[in-house]
Amino acid sequence: MIGLISKNWTIRWRLTIWNAVVLAVIGVAFSAMMLAMVHRHLIARADSALVDEIRELIEEINFYPDTVDLGQQLAKRYYVHFDYHFQVLAEDGRPLFRSRFLTYIQLPVPATPGELRGQVLQDLALPNLGPHRLLTMAMRDSKSRPMLLQVLRSRVALDQEFQSYIWMVLTLGPLAVVAAVGAGYVLARKALAPIEKIAATAERISAETLSERVDVPNPYDELGRLSATLNRTFDRLQRSLDEMRQFTADAAHELRSPLAVMRTEAEVALRSARSVEEYRHVIEINLEETTRLAAVVDQLLTLSRHDAGTEIDLHDEVPLDALLADVADKFRTVAQEKWLTFEVAPLPSWNVEGDDIRLSQLFFNLLDNAIKYTPRGGHVAIKAEANGKLARFIIEDTGIGIPAEHLPHLFKRFYRVDHSRNRAFGGTGLGLAICKSIVESHHGQIEVNSQPNLGTRFTVTFPGKP
Ligand code: ADP
């Protein structure tokens, strides 16, 4: 059956057919049980009528103690009977009385009637007369002689009645199955209609209409949850599409400025003959812009590799404390040149599964920013603390700080607090985005706290072990 209900069918048809099959199986089992019970009831009713008849006969027999007289008396009442036919036999098998119907019919008789106890009911098939039901019973007359009583009745009426029940089931059953298929189809269509609506809306939503949403009439039922899930997926899609568009626009803009500078410089230089110094100046500017371009392209490449998940290899055990101390060493001279005090507090030993090159890059970017955005005479500090499961690495400075309204956007790609000033510092606005991507790919978290003119603190938390 399962094989018959093809996978290509719509759910509506599959539900309808399953519904009809289940109902048909239940219907067949129920009808079979009901017919069996009806049959039992009909037989019991017929048998109890036979018993009533034999009781009447016994009363009659008890009334006539003489067997000769008995035959005559019984003949008066029982010789011709429309439904029931009687036979009374003496112990030796000699008939004391026999209904007219039984004149030429031999009923089966127990070999020793004297030993018969209680009532014996049996079915008989009489040639040309059809099925019959026979009740045989032994009794003793007033002189204590055993006698055998038999009552016979045709089963034709009973069988016909039973057959009429069978016909009723056979005609109503298929009608019920047809009705079940119809009702099942209508119900399935009604139940599935909202799904078709959801599918139609979802299909209509494309990159251009991504702001459209599926209706959620009832958020608590299954379809409501399905619609809500789809809508959340569309939200995410829309957000990432928006981010992607923004990112592409920012990247194009970022690459356009150095290219424009280089082009203008070259055009101006070529307009007339120039001195060697002037050509040198143009080449220097071009070199500077090319370096900036290369830096942006490198960082973009890093980010896109992070996005694709191809860059980071998390299989090495990296001692973060030693790694941070190494990176910090590289900044000591720069800090000194800027008259900054540079403090590295004792770092607790902490190992993470990760990529040492990327983790170095993370701390490099954070320390580079701290030194870049802290004016002369400031202070840059590195601290760390660890509990059993997490370690927190803090890089703080007493630099220019970041106004609160910029903090939520700080880790976005190309986001700079002050565009013109940061370009002067040589920043691309990608450093913190790269930091975030590195931290997240190591299952960590990065946070920033800052106050303008007081300083900034970046806190990076990593799971790992001492
Ligand atoms: P950039 O390459 O421009 O430094 P980042 O992504 O590293 O880009 O930083 C984004 C912006 O966050 C920077 O432009 C700068 O304004 C701000 N910023 C980052 N670190 C600090 C810091 N330690 N102190 C003050 N401002 C910071």
CSV table of C-alpha atoms and ligand atoms in Angstrom, one decimal, residues 369-370 372-373 397 400-402 410 415-418 422 427-433 456 458, ligand 1:
chain,number,residue,atom,x,y,z
A,369,ASN,CA,45.2,51.0,17.2
A,370,ALA,CA,45.9,51.6,20.9
A,372,LYS,CA,48.0,54.9,16.9
A,373,TYR,CA,45.1,56.6,18.8
A,397,ASP,CA,44.9,53.0,26.4
A,400,ILE,CA,41.5,59.9,22.2
A,401,GLY,CA,38.6,57.5,23.0
A,402,ILE,CA,35.5,56.8,20.9
A,410,LEU,CA,32.8,49.8,15.5
A,415,TYR,CA,33.6,51.8,9.8
A,416,ARG,CA,35.7,54.7,11.0
A,417,VAL,CA,34.9,57.1,13.8
A,418,ASP,CA,36.4,60.1,12.0
A,422,ASN,CA,41.7,58.0,10.3
A,427,GLY,CA,43.6,53.2,8.6
A,428,THR,CA,41.3,51.3,6.3
A,429,GLY,CA,38.4,50.7,8.8
A,430,LEU,CA,38.8,47.0,8.3
A,431,GLY,CA,41.1,46.2,11.2
A,432,LEU,CA,38.4,45.7,13.9
A,433,ALA,CA,36.1,43.8,11.5
A,456,THR,CA,39.6,52.9,25.2
A,458,PHE,CA,39.2,46.2,24.2
B,1,ADP,P1,41.4,51.6,11.2
B,1,ADP,O1,42.2,50.8,10.2
B,1,ADP,O2,40.8,52.9,10.6
B,1,ADP,O3,42.1,51.9,12.5
B,1,ADP,P2,39.8,49.8,12.6
B,1,ADP,O4,38.8,48.9,12.2
B,1,ADP,O5,41.0,49.2,13.2
B,1,ADP,O6,40.2,50.7,11.4
B,1,ADP,O7,39.2,50.8,13.7
B,1,ADP,C1,37.9,51.4,13.4
B,1,ADP,C2,37.8,52.7,14.0
B,1,ADP,O8,37.7,52.6,15.4
B,1,ADP,C3,39.0,53.6,13.8
B,1,ADP,O9,38.9,54.3,12.7
B,1,ADP,C4,39.1,54.4,15.0
B,1,ADP,O10,38.4,55.6,14.8
B,1,ADP,C5,38.5,53.6,16.1
B,1,ADP,N1,39.4,53.0,17.0
B,1,ADP,C6,39.9,51.7,17.0
B,1,ADP,N2,40.7,51.5,18.0
B,1,ADP,C7,40.7,52.7,18.7
B,1,ADP,C8,41.4,53.1,19.9
B,1,ADP,N3,42.2,52.2,20.6
B,1,ADP,N4,41.2,54.3,20.4
B,1,ADP,C9,40.4,55.2,19.7
B,1,ADP,N5,39.7,54.9,18.6
B,1,ADP,C10,39.9,53.6,18.1
